[in-house]
Each structure stands twice: as C-alpha cells, then as structure tokens.
Amino acid sequence: MGVVASAPAKIILLGEHFVVYGEPAIVLAIDKRAYAEAEIRNDKKLCLHSLNLNLAGYFENGNFKIEKGNAKEARSKFEPIKLAVEKVLEKHGENVGLDIKINSTVPVAAGLGSSAAVVAAVTSALGALLNVKMSKEDVFRITYESEKIVHGTPSGIDPAISTFGGTLLFQMDTGFKPLDVKTDIPLVIGDTGVARSTRVQVEKVQAIKEKYPQIVEPIMLAAREIVLKAIDALKGNDLETLGELMNINQALLYGVGVSDESLERLINAARKAGALGAKLTGAGGGGCMIALTKNENLEQVSEAIQRIGGRPFIAKKTDEGARIERT
Ligand code: PMV
C-alpha cells in the first residue's frame, strides 16, 4: 500500500472576472477532494492511472505509452502531473519509478479547480513517500508551476486554495490573504454541463470594457464594494447579507456578458426554491453556479436544480488544504 494524500476543489464566492482588473475576489475550498496514492516501483517508469477518468499510461525515457482510454486526453491530463513529479524528484535528488493512482470526486472542466487539486494531492503524497521535506509553500509553488501548462498564465487561485484550503481573499497586486471565517457556508453547486473556455469568457469582458469604459468602470467599483461588504458579512456570520451580495454580483456578471441561459435557469430555480443568493462561479458561459442556502433548504434547492436539468451537489467550505491521508 502506498502513501495517500488529498487536496480540495474550490469555488469563487465573489469577484471573478473583475479580479483580472485588480479588484478583490473571495475563494473557498470545498469538501470535494482529489485523492492521489503513490508507490515506488522497481523500474524507472512513471505509471499514472486516473480511476475517475478511466485513463492509464506511463512515461518512460521521455516517451508516453497509453494503456487505457484516449492517448491525447491522457497526455493532456498527465503532463502537468509529470511535471510536478519531476519537481519533487529533483528535491529528492534521485530518479525513482512510481505508480500513481488518482481518484478525484471533483467534476472536471467545470471551473472547480480539479486539475490543481489533483496536482496538489500528488505533490503532497510524493513528498511523504520519498521523505522529501515539503512545506505548504513548496506544494503551492510546484502546483502553480504545473498549472501554467494547463492554463498559460493563471492567477494562481486554484493552486493556492487547493494547497492552503479555507477562505482566501485574492487580489492581483497583494496576492492571497487568509480570511478567518468561523461560519459554515452551506452551498448547492449546480453544474450546467455546458463546456466553456475561461479564455473566451475573459475576452468577452475585455471587449465590453474597451467598448464602454465609462459604464464598466463603475461596475468594477461596485464589484469591489461587494467583496468588501462580504468580508464583514462573513466575519459577522451574516449569511442573509452574503446572499444578497451574491445576487448583486450576479447582476454585474450578467451585465458584462458572462452569464448565459444555462446558468440563469439554474440560478432562478435555486432562488425560487429558497436559496439566500445564487450566482455563477468562475468563468461563466456554462460551467457551474453556486447557491448559498440555509442547511434546512439544501435538499430543496438541490432538487430544484436537478429538475431544471442541472447536476447539483451539496458542498461546504473546508479549512483543510492539501493533507496526507495515509502513510
Ligand atoms: O472558471 P475558472 O476557475 O477558470 O475561473 C476563472 C476566473 C476568472 O476570474 C474569470 C479568470 C481569472 O484568471 O481569475
């Protein structure tokens, strides 16, 4: 039996898109985790097996061999993991063969940070397996480096939240600041099942901002104010206010063109079923929405999202970032 580690997925509670232009955003780690099990092999192969994606293959002398599933898909999923493995092996100072099994409960390509959660889990598991001293900072840096392969120039939100967990305030020029949030944040997350591209969505906002600077500037200021007010609401355990702020934030996101019909349907259904607030999360244009919901209404909101054709699951904030599950 190998070493097992895990790391959480994330949602952006408030501030997506506007964060690209320097405004603050609030990000939460949620209790959906990716798990990685690592074992040493007798040869020098790096064997990777994703149970949830049904993909398997190995790297040997720089070549990739597929064993299960589509080779192109497997390569694109495994390449960032390979990079993280190489970084840990560098720290270890010796090349060893490895078996790495991944089992993630995070929906993929839905803006929930599944790739960062997988890499943070693999990095943590390997550190423990090889007795390489690995601080949270090290896990973050390695995960961030490997995310650059997946996303080009990511803000670093996904690797940070997968590594550190909890609630983070993020702003481009100041980076991450943990927020001490005592209250539970019960959420229903609804996956529209509609594929979207973060890049395309970011470009939409850029275009509208260039065309209507005088209109979009005040929207950005409003988004900042929403986040600042939300910090107080979180500190004061005031979920009602937080829900209202989420609804206003959704209106701003709609205004800059990143909501769509699939999201609006789920958001409306959630509000009608009693959610305190609902909005898209992440890039929009499909992907996921979130509904802040009192504990007693979680099932009701979840059912409403399901009825309208979404894929709901209930999630809570988790304070636990990347962690070792079994040595
Ligand atoms: O859906 P995601 O996790 O790719 O979120 C994108 C968040 C944006 O604010 C739209 C872009 C960014 O880089 O922050």
PDB file of N, CA, C and O in Angstrom, residues 64-128:
ATOM      1  N   PHE A  64       5.606   8.559 -23.996  1.00  0.00           N
ATOM      2  CA  PHE A  64       4.363   8.216 -23.298  1.00  0.00           C
ATOM      3  C   PHE A  64       3.688   7.031 -23.979  1.00  0.00           C
ATOM      4  O   PHE A  64       3.550   7.007 -25.198  1.00  0.00           O
ATOM      5  N   LYS A  65       3.276   6.055 -23.182  1.00  0.00           N
ATOM      6  CA  LYS A  65       2.537   4.901 -23.723  1.00  0.00           C
ATOM      7  C   LYS A  65       1.153   4.852 -23.061  1.00  0.00           C
ATOM      8  O   LYS A  65       1.044   4.864 -21.842  1.00  0.00           O
ATOM      9  N   ILE A  66       0.142   4.768 -23.897  1.00  0.00           N
ATOM     10  CA  ILE A  66      -1.219   4.708 -23.363  1.00  0.00           C
ATOM     11  C   ILE A  66      -1.568   3.261 -23.018  1.00  0.00           C
ATOM     12  O   ILE A  66      -1.184   2.343 -23.724  1.00  0.00           O
ATOM     13  N   GLU A  67      -2.271   3.065 -21.919  1.00  0.00           N
ATOM     14  CA  GLU A  67      -2.708   1.716 -21.535  1.00  0.00           C
ATOM     15  C   GLU A  67      -4.232   1.608 -21.474  1.00  0.00           C
ATOM     16  O   GLU A  67      -4.789   0.546 -21.632  1.00  0.00           O
ATOM     17  N   LYS A  68      -4.846   2.748 -21.180  1.00  0.00           N
ATOM     18  CA  LYS A  68      -6.316   2.743 -21.109  1.00  0.00           C
ATOM     19  C   LYS A  68      -6.850   4.113 -21.506  1.00  0.00           C
ATOM     20  O   LYS A  68      -6.316   5.125 -21.049  1.00  0.00           O
ATOM     21  N   GLY A  69      -7.897   4.162 -22.362  1.00  0.00           N
ATOM     22  CA  GLY A  69      -8.526   5.429 -22.735  1.00  0.00           C
ATOM     23  C   GLY A  69      -7.859   6.074 -23.938  1.00  0.00           C
ATOM     24  O   GLY A  69      -7.063   5.451 -24.647  1.00  0.00           O
ATOM     25  N   ASN A  70      -8.200   7.344 -24.150  1.00  0.00           N
ATOM     26  CA  ASN A  70      -7.727   8.102 -25.309  1.00  0.00           C
ATOM     27  C   ASN A  70      -6.336   8.704 -25.030  1.00  0.00           C
ATOM     28  O   ASN A  70      -6.144   9.385 -24.029  1.00  0.00           O
ATOM     29  N   ALA A  71      -5.389   8.435 -25.943  1.00  0.00           N
ATOM     30  CA  ALA A  71      -3.992   8.826 -25.705  1.00  0.00           C
ATOM     31  C   ALA A  71      -3.832  10.337 -25.578  1.00  0.00           C
ATOM     32  O   ALA A  71      -3.118  10.830 -24.700  1.00  0.00           O
ATOM     33  N   LYS A  72      -4.538  11.077 -26.448  1.00  0.00           N
ATOM     34  CA  LYS A  72      -4.387  12.536 -26.436  1.00  0.00           C
ATOM     35  C   LYS A  72      -4.917  13.124 -25.116  1.00  0.00           C
ATOM     36  O   LYS A  72      -4.290  13.976 -24.487  1.00  0.00           O
ATOM     37  N   GLU A  73      -6.090  12.621 -24.736  1.00  0.00           N
ATOM     38  CA  GLU A  73      -6.693  13.102 -23.485  1.00  0.00           C
ATOM     39  C   GLU A  73      -5.780  12.757 -22.299  1.00  0.00           C
ATOM     40  O   GLU A  73      -5.529  13.591 -21.430  1.00  0.00           O
ATOM     41  N   ALA A  74      -5.299  11.522 -22.292  1.00  0.00           N
ATOM     42  CA  ALA A  74      -4.452  11.082 -21.184  1.00  0.00           C
ATOM     43  C   ALA A  74      -3.198  11.954 -21.094  1.00  0.00           C
ATOM     44  O   ALA A  74      -2.818  12.401 -20.011  1.00  0.00           O
ATOM     45  N   ARG A  75      -2.579  12.211 -22.226  1.00  0.00           N
ATOM     46  CA  ARG A  75      -1.364  13.039 -22.230  1.00  0.00           C
ATOM     47  C   ARG A  75      -1.629  14.416 -21.650  1.00  0.00           C
ATOM     48  O   ARG A  75      -0.866  14.931 -20.843  1.00  0.00           O
ATOM     49  N   SER A  76      -2.760  15.016 -22.091  1.00  0.00           N
ATOM     50  CA  SER A  76      -3.033  16.375 -21.622  1.00  0.00           C
ATOM     51  C   SER A  76      -3.346  16.398 -20.121  1.00  0.00           C
ATOM     52  O   SER A  76      -3.024  17.352 -19.428  1.00  0.00           O
ATOM     53  N   LYS A  77      -3.943  15.331 -19.605  1.00  0.00           N
ATOM     54  CA  LYS A  77      -4.221  15.282 -18.154  1.00  0.00           C
ATOM     55  C   LYS A  77      -2.965  14.932 -17.364  1.00  0.00           C
ATOM     56  O   LYS A  77      -2.797  15.370 -16.227  1.00  0.00           O
ATOM     57  N   PHE A  78      -2.104  14.068 -17.960  1.00  0.00           N
ATOM     58  CA  PHE A  78      -0.958  13.549 -17.198  1.00  0.00           C
ATOM     59  C   PHE A  78       0.277  14.447 -17.257  1.00  0.00           C
ATOM     60  O   PHE A  78       1.136  14.384 -16.389  1.00  0.00           O
ATOM     61  N   GLU A  79       0.362  15.269 -18.289  1.00  0.00           N
ATOM     62  CA  GLU A  79       1.564  16.105 -18.460  1.00  0.00           C
ATOM     63  C   GLU A  79       1.822  17.006 -17.237  1.00  0.00           C
ATOM     64  O   GLU A  79       2.952  17.055 -16.740  1.00  0.00           O
ATOM     65  N   PRO A  80       0.789  17.734 -16.737  1.00  0.00           N
ATOM     66  CA  PRO A  80       1.052  18.567 -15.550  1.00  0.00           C
ATOM     67  C   PRO A  80       1.453  17.743 -14.322  1.00  0.00           C
ATOM     68  O   PRO A  80       2.267  18.198 -13.505  1.00  0.00           O
ATOM     69  N   ILE A  81       0.905  16.530 -14.220  1.00  0.00           N
ATOM     70  CA  ILE A  81       1.260  15.676 -13.073  1.00  0.00           C
ATOM     71  C   ILE A  81       2.725  15.257 -13.191  1.00  0.00           C
ATOM     72  O   ILE A  81       3.478  15.285 -12.217  1.00  0.00           O
ATOM     73  N   LYS A  82       3.113  14.910 -14.423  1.00  0.00           N
ATOM     74  CA  LYS A  82       4.512  14.510 -14.662  1.00  0.00           C
ATOM     75  C   LYS A  82       5.460  15.635 -14.249  1.00  0.00           C
ATOM     76  O   LYS A  82       6.473  15.404 -13.605  1.00  0.00           O
ATOM     77  N   LEU A  83       5.095  16.861 -14.608  1.00  0.00           N
ATOM     78  CA  LEU A  83       5.955  17.993 -14.280  1.00  0.00           C
ATOM     79  C   LEU A  83       6.112  18.144 -12.763  1.00  0.00           C
ATOM     80  O   LEU A  83       7.216  18.367 -12.251  1.00  0.00           O
ATOM     81  N   ALA A  84       4.994  17.991 -12.052  1.00  0.00           N
ATOM     82  CA  ALA A  84       5.048  18.098 -10.591  1.00  0.00           C
ATOM     83  C   ALA A  84       5.912  16.967 -10.014  1.00  0.00           C
ATOM     84  O   ALA A  84       6.723  17.194  -9.111  1.00  0.00           O
ATOM     85  N   VAL A  85       5.751  15.760 -10.562  1.00  0.00           N
ATOM     86  CA  VAL A  85       6.544  14.612 -10.095  1.00  0.00           C
ATOM     87  C   VAL A  85       8.034  14.906 -10.288  1.00  0.00           C
ATOM     88  O   VAL A  85       8.848  14.674  -9.393  1.00  0.00           O
ATOM     89  N   GLU A  86       8.383  15.452 -11.446  1.00  0.00           N
ATOM     90  CA  GLU A  86       9.797  15.749 -11.725  1.00  0.00           C
ATOM     91  C   GLU A  86      10.366  16.758 -10.724  1.00  0.00           C
ATOM     92  O   GLU A  86      11.500  16.641 -10.292  1.00  0.00           O
ATOM     93  N   LYS A  87       9.527  17.731 -10.357  1.00  0.00           N
ATOM     94  CA  LYS A  87       9.990  18.752  -9.389  1.00  0.00           C
ATOM     95  C   LYS A  87      10.257  18.108  -8.022  1.00  0.00           C
ATOM     96  O   LYS A  87      11.225  18.460  -7.344  1.00  0.00           O
ATOM     97  N   VAL A  88       9.382  17.185  -7.624  1.00  0.00           N
ATOM     98  CA  VAL A  88       9.594  16.534  -6.322  1.00  0.00           C
ATOM     99  C   VAL A  88      10.825  15.620  -6.397  1.00  0.00           C
ATOM    100  O   VAL A  88      11.630  15.577  -5.460  1.00  0.00           O
ATOM    101  N   LEU A  89      10.975  14.926  -7.526  1.00  0.00           N
ATOM    102  CA  LEU A  89      12.142  14.044  -7.683  1.00  0.00           C
ATOM    103  C   LEU A  89      13.448  14.850  -7.665  1.00  0.00           C
ATOM    104  O   LEU A  89      14.459  14.398  -7.127  1.00  0.00           O
ATOM    105  N   GLU A  90      13.398  16.063  -8.226  1.00  0.00           N
ATOM    106  CA  GLU A  90      14.571  16.951  -8.170  1.00  0.00           C
ATOM    107  C   GLU A  90      14.961  17.234  -6.732  1.00  0.00           C
ATOM    108  O   GLU A  90      16.112  17.168  -6.358  1.00  0.00           O
ATOM    109  N   LYS A  91      13.945  17.533  -5.914  1.00  0.00           N
ATOM    110  CA  LYS A  91      14.192  17.808  -4.492  1.00  0.00           C
ATOM    111  C   LYS A  91      14.719  16.547  -3.794  1.00  0.00           C
ATOM    112  O   LYS A  91      15.541  16.620  -2.899  1.00  0.00           O
ATOM    113  N   HIS A  92      14.234  15.391  -4.230  1.00  0.00           N
ATOM    114  CA  HIS A  92      14.633  14.105  -3.657  1.00  0.00           C
ATOM    115  C   HIS A  92      16.078  13.786  -4.042  1.00  0.00           C
ATOM    116  O   HIS A  92      16.804  13.126  -3.301  1.00  0.00           O
ATOM    117  N   GLY A  93      16.479  14.230  -5.217  1.00  0.00           N
ATOM    118  CA  GLY A  93      17.863  14.042  -5.665  1.00  0.00           C
ATOM    119  C   GLY A  93      18.128  12.712  -6.328  1.00  0.00           C
ATOM    120  O   GLY A  93      19.270  12.366  -6.594  1.00  0.00           O
ATOM    121  N   GLU A  94      17.077  11.924  -6.585  1.00  0.00           N
ATOM    122  CA  GLU A  94      17.285  10.622  -7.219  1.00  0.00           C
ATOM    123  C   GLU A  94      16.046  10.274  -8.033  1.00  0.00           C
ATOM    124  O   GLU A  94      14.928  10.527  -7.595  1.00  0.00           O
ATOM    125  N   ASN A  95      16.248   9.690  -9.200  1.00  0.00           N
ATOM    126  CA  ASN A  95      15.113   9.325 -10.050  1.00  0.00           C
ATOM    127  C   ASN A  95      14.598   7.938  -9.664  1.00  0.00           C
ATOM    128  O   ASN A  95      15.359   6.971  -9.675  1.00  0.00           O
ATOM    129  N   VAL A  96      13.341   7.846  -9.301  1.00  0.00           N
ATOM    130  CA  VAL A  96      12.763   6.524  -8.996  1.00  0.00           C
ATOM    131  C   VAL A  96      11.484   6.341  -9.821  1.00  0.00           C
ATOM    132  O   VAL A  96      10.831   7.314 -10.187  1.00  0.00           O
ATOM    133  N   GLY A  97      11.163   5.085 -10.110  1.00  0.00           N
ATOM    134  CA  GLY A  97       9.917   4.772 -10.801  1.00  0.00           C
ATOM    135  C   GLY A  97       8.749   4.857  -9.824  1.00  0.00           C
ATOM    136  O   GLY A  97       8.912   4.597  -8.628  1.00  0.00           O
ATOM    137  N   LEU A  98       7.595   5.244 -10.338  1.00  0.00           N
ATOM    138  CA  LEU A  98       6.453   5.453  -9.436  1.00  0.00           C
ATOM    139  C   LEU A  98       5.149   4.958 -10.046  1.00  0.00           C
ATOM    140  O   LEU A  98       4.948   5.043 -11.264  1.00  0.00           O
ATOM    141  N   ASP A  99       4.304   4.476  -9.175  1.00  0.00           N
ATOM    142  CA  ASP A  99       2.908   4.186  -9.532  1.00  0.00           C
ATOM    143  C   ASP A  99       2.056   5.239  -8.856  1.00  0.00           C
ATOM    144  O   ASP A  99       2.095   5.364  -7.628  1.00  0.00           O
ATOM    145  N   ILE A 100       1.284   5.977  -9.648  1.00  0.00           N
ATOM    146  CA  ILE A 100       0.420   6.996  -9.040  1.00  0.00           C
ATOM    147  C   ILE A 100      -1.013   6.760  -9.479  1.00  0.00           C
ATOM    148  O   ILE A 100      -1.310   6.722 -10.675  1.00  0.00           O
ATOM    149  N   LYS A 101      -1.860   6.554  -8.481  1.00  0.00           N
ATOM    150  CA  LYS A 101      -3.296   6.355  -8.757  1.00  0.00           C
ATOM    151  C   LYS A 101      -4.046   7.594  -8.312  1.00  0.00           C
ATOM    152  O   LYS A 101      -3.865   8.074  -7.196  1.00  0.00           O
ATOM    153  N   ILE A 102      -4.919   8.098  -9.192  1.00  0.00           N
ATOM    154  CA  ILE A 102      -5.675   9.305  -8.868  1.00  0.00           C
ATOM    155  C   ILE A 102      -7.158   8.964  -8.816  1.00  0.00           C
ATOM    156  O   ILE A 102      -7.673   8.265  -9.699  1.00  0.00           O
ATOM    157  N   ASN A 103      -7.790   9.451  -7.786  1.00  0.00           N
ATOM    158  CA  ASN A 103      -9.242   9.303  -7.727  1.00  0.00           C
ATOM    159  C   ASN A 103      -9.820  10.626  -7.267  1.00  0.00           C
ATOM    160  O   ASN A 103      -9.612  11.034  -6.133  1.00  0.00           O
ATOM    161  N   SER A 104     -10.487  11.317  -8.163  1.00  0.00           N
ATOM    162  CA  SER A 104     -10.987  12.648  -7.826  1.00  0.00           C
ATOM    163  C   SER A 104     -12.504  12.644  -7.791  1.00  0.00           C
ATOM    164  O   SER A 104     -13.147  12.045  -8.643  1.00  0.00           O
ATOM    165  N   THR A 105     -13.046  13.332  -6.798  1.00  0.00           N
ATOM    166  CA  THR A 105     -14.503  13.456  -6.701  1.00  0.00           C
ATOM    167  C   THR A 105     -14.947  14.814  -7.236  1.00  0.00           C
ATOM    168  O   THR A 105     -16.093  15.204  -7.084  1.00  0.00           O
ATOM    169  N   VAL A 106     -14.007  15.548  -7.857  1.00  0.00           N
ATOM    170  CA  VAL A 106     -14.294  16.897  -8.344  1.00  0.00           C
ATOM    171  C   VAL A 106     -14.699  16.829  -9.820  1.00  0.00           C
ATOM    172  O   VAL A 106     -13.961  16.268 -10.623  1.00  0.00           O
ATOM    173  N   PRO A 107     -15.858  17.392 -10.195  1.00  0.00           N
ATOM    174  CA  PRO A 107     -16.200  17.430 -11.624  1.00  0.00           C
ATOM    175  C   PRO A 107     -15.104  18.148 -12.406  1.00  0.00           C
ATOM    176  O   PRO A 107     -14.588  19.165 -11.941  1.00  0.00           O
ATOM    177  N   VAL A 108     -14.735  17.596 -13.574  1.00  0.00           N
ATOM    178  CA  VAL A 108     -13.632  18.208 -14.327  1.00  0.00           C
ATOM    179  C   VAL A 108     -14.149  19.276 -15.283  1.00  0.00           C
ATOM    180  O   VAL A 108     -15.311  19.260 -15.693  1.00  0.00           O
ATOM    181  N   ALA A 109     -13.267  20.203 -15.637  1.00  0.00           N
ATOM    182  CA  ALA A 109     -13.548  21.262 -16.613  1.00  0.00           C
ATOM    183  C   ALA A 109     -14.819  22.039 -16.278  1.00  0.00           C
ATOM    184  O   ALA A 109     -15.577  22.429 -17.148  1.00  0.00           O
ATOM    185  N   ALA A 110     -15.079  22.243 -14.987  1.00  0.00           N
ATOM    186  CA  ALA A 110     -16.280  22.962 -14.571  1.00  0.00           C
ATOM    187  C   ALA A 110     -15.912  24.206 -13.769  1.00  0.00           C
ATOM    188  O   ALA A 110     -16.761  24.813 -13.131  1.00  0.00           O
ATOM    189  N   GLY A 111     -14.625  24.560 -13.747  1.00  0.00           N
ATOM    190  CA  GLY A 111     -14.189  25.746 -13.018  1.00  0.00           C
ATOM    191  C   GLY A 111     -14.001  25.510 -11.531  1.00  0.00           C
ATOM    192  O   GLY A 111     -13.921  26.457 -10.758  1.00  0.00           O
ATOM    193  N   LEU A 112     -13.928  24.230 -11.140  1.00  0.00           N
ATOM    194  CA  LEU A 112     -13.814  23.939  -9.712  1.00  0.00           C
ATOM    195  C   LEU A 112     -12.374  23.625  -9.297  1.00  0.00           C
ATOM    196  O   LEU A 112     -12.125  23.208  -8.167  1.00  0.00           O
ATOM    197  N   GLY A 113     -11.461  23.816 -10.218  1.00  0.00           N
ATOM    198  CA  GLY A 113     -10.041  23.648  -9.867  1.00  0.00           C
ATOM    199  C   GLY A 113      -9.622  22.203  -9.728  1.00  0.00           C
ATOM    200  O   GLY A 113      -8.757  21.886  -8.900  1.00  0.00           O
ATOM    201  N   SER A 114     -10.224  21.310 -10.525  1.00  0.00           N
ATOM    202  CA  SER A 114      -9.910  19.886 -10.360  1.00  0.00           C
ATOM    203  C   SER A 114      -8.446  19.586 -10.690  1.00  0.00           C
ATOM    204  O   SER A 114      -7.809  18.804  -9.995  1.00  0.00           O
ATOM    205  N   SER A 115      -7.891  20.241 -11.702  1.00  0.00           N
ATOM    206  CA  SER A 115      -6.506  19.905 -12.068  1.00  0.00           C
ATOM    207  C   SER A 115      -5.537  20.311 -10.962  1.00  0.00           C
ATOM    208  O   SER A 115      -4.625  19.558 -10.622  1.00  0.00           O
ATOM    209  N   ALA A 116      -5.748  21.473 -10.366  1.00  0.00           N
ATOM    210  CA  ALA A 116      -4.858  21.909  -9.276  1.00  0.00           C
ATOM    211  C   ALA A 116      -5.006  20.996  -8.061  1.00  0.00           C
ATOM    212  O   ALA A 116      -4.012  20.667  -7.398  1.00  0.00           O
ATOM    213  N   ALA A 117      -6.246  20.559  -7.776  1.00  0.00           N
ATOM    214  CA  ALA A 117      -6.458  19.673  -6.626  1.00  0.00           C
ATOM    215  C   ALA A 117      -5.711  18.352  -6.830  1.00  0.00           C
ATOM    216  O   ALA A 117      -5.064  17.844  -5.907  1.00  0.00           O
ATOM    217  N   VAL A 118      -5.764  17.822  -8.055  1.00  0.00           N
ATOM    218  CA  VAL A 118      -5.063  16.561  -8.344  1.00  0.00           C
ATOM    219  C   VAL A 118      -3.555  16.746  -8.163  1.00  0.00           C
ATOM    220  O   VAL A 118      -2.884  15.953  -7.496  1.00  0.00           O
ATOM    221  N   VAL A 119      -3.018  17.823  -8.724  1.00  0.00           N
ATOM    222  CA  VAL A 119      -1.561  18.013  -8.664  1.00  0.00           C
ATOM    223  C   VAL A 119      -1.105  18.278  -7.216  1.00  0.00           C
ATOM    224  O   VAL A 119      -0.075  17.761  -6.784  1.00  0.00           O
ATOM    225  N   ALA A 120      -1.878  19.053  -6.466  1.00  0.00           N
ATOM    226  CA  ALA A 120      -1.506  19.313  -5.057  1.00  0.00           C
ATOM    227  C   ALA A 120      -1.520  18.011  -4.259  1.00  0.00           C
ATOM    228  O   ALA A 120      -0.653  17.777  -3.395  1.00  0.00           O
ATOM    229  N   ALA A 121      -2.482  17.125  -4.567  1.00  0.00           N
ATOM    230  CA  ALA A 121      -2.562  15.834  -3.872  1.00  0.00           C
ATOM    231  C   ALA A 121      -1.366  14.952  -4.249  1.00  0.00           C
ATOM    232  O   ALA A 121      -0.721  14.343  -3.380  1.00  0.00           O
ATOM    233  N   VAL A 122      -1.043  14.895  -5.537  1.00  0.00           N
ATOM    234  CA  VAL A 122       0.095  14.078  -5.993  1.00  0.00           C
ATOM    235  C   VAL A 122       1.393  14.589  -5.362  1.00  0.00           C
ATOM    236  O   VAL A 122       2.201  13.810  -4.836  1.00  0.00           O
ATOM    237  N   THR A 123       1.581  15.908  -5.393  1.00  0.00           N
ATOM    238  CA  THR A 123       2.814  16.513  -4.852  1.00  0.00           C
ATOM    239  C   THR A 123       2.967  16.193  -3.363  1.00  0.00           C
ATOM    240  O   THR A 123       4.049  15.813  -2.904  1.00  0.00           O
ATOM    241  N   SER A 124       1.861  16.299  -2.625  1.00  0.00           N
ATOM    242  CA  SER A 124       1.910  16.023  -1.184  1.00  0.00           C
ATOM    243  C   SER A 124       2.205  14.548  -0.928  1.00  0.00           C
ATOM    244  O   SER A 124       3.018  14.207  -0.056  1.00  0.00           O
ATOM    245  N   ALA A 125       1.541  13.667  -1.688  1.00  0.00           N
ATOM    246  CA  ALA A 125       1.735  12.227  -1.490  1.00  0.00           C
ATOM    247  C   ALA A 125       3.191  11.848  -1.759  1.00  0.00           C
ATOM    248  O   ALA A 125       3.813  11.100  -0.991  1.00  0.00           O
ATOM    249  N   LEU A 126       3.752  12.396  -2.827  1.00  0.00           N
ATOM    250  CA  LEU A 126       5.139  12.057  -3.191  1.00  0.00           C
ATOM    251  C   LEU A 126       6.126  12.556  -2.156  1.00  0.00           C
ATOM    252  O   LEU A 126       7.099  11.871  -1.831  1.00  0.00           O
ATOM    253  N   GLY A 127       5.895  13.773  -1.657  1.00  0.00           N
ATOM    254  CA  GLY A 127       6.769  14.326  -0.627  1.00  0.00           C
ATOM    255  C   GLY A 127       6.849  13.367   0.557  1.00  0.00           C
ATOM    256  O   GLY A 127       7.940  13.047   1.050  1.00  0.00           O
ATOM    257  N   ALA A 128       5.684  12.867   0.993  1.00  0.00           N
ATOM    258  CA  ALA A 128       5.650  11.964   2.144  1.00  0.00           C
ATOM    259  C   ALA A 128       6.277  10.612   1.786  1.00  0.00           C
ATOM    260  O   ALA A 128       7.035  10.037   2.573  1.00  0.00           O
TER     261      ALA A 128
END
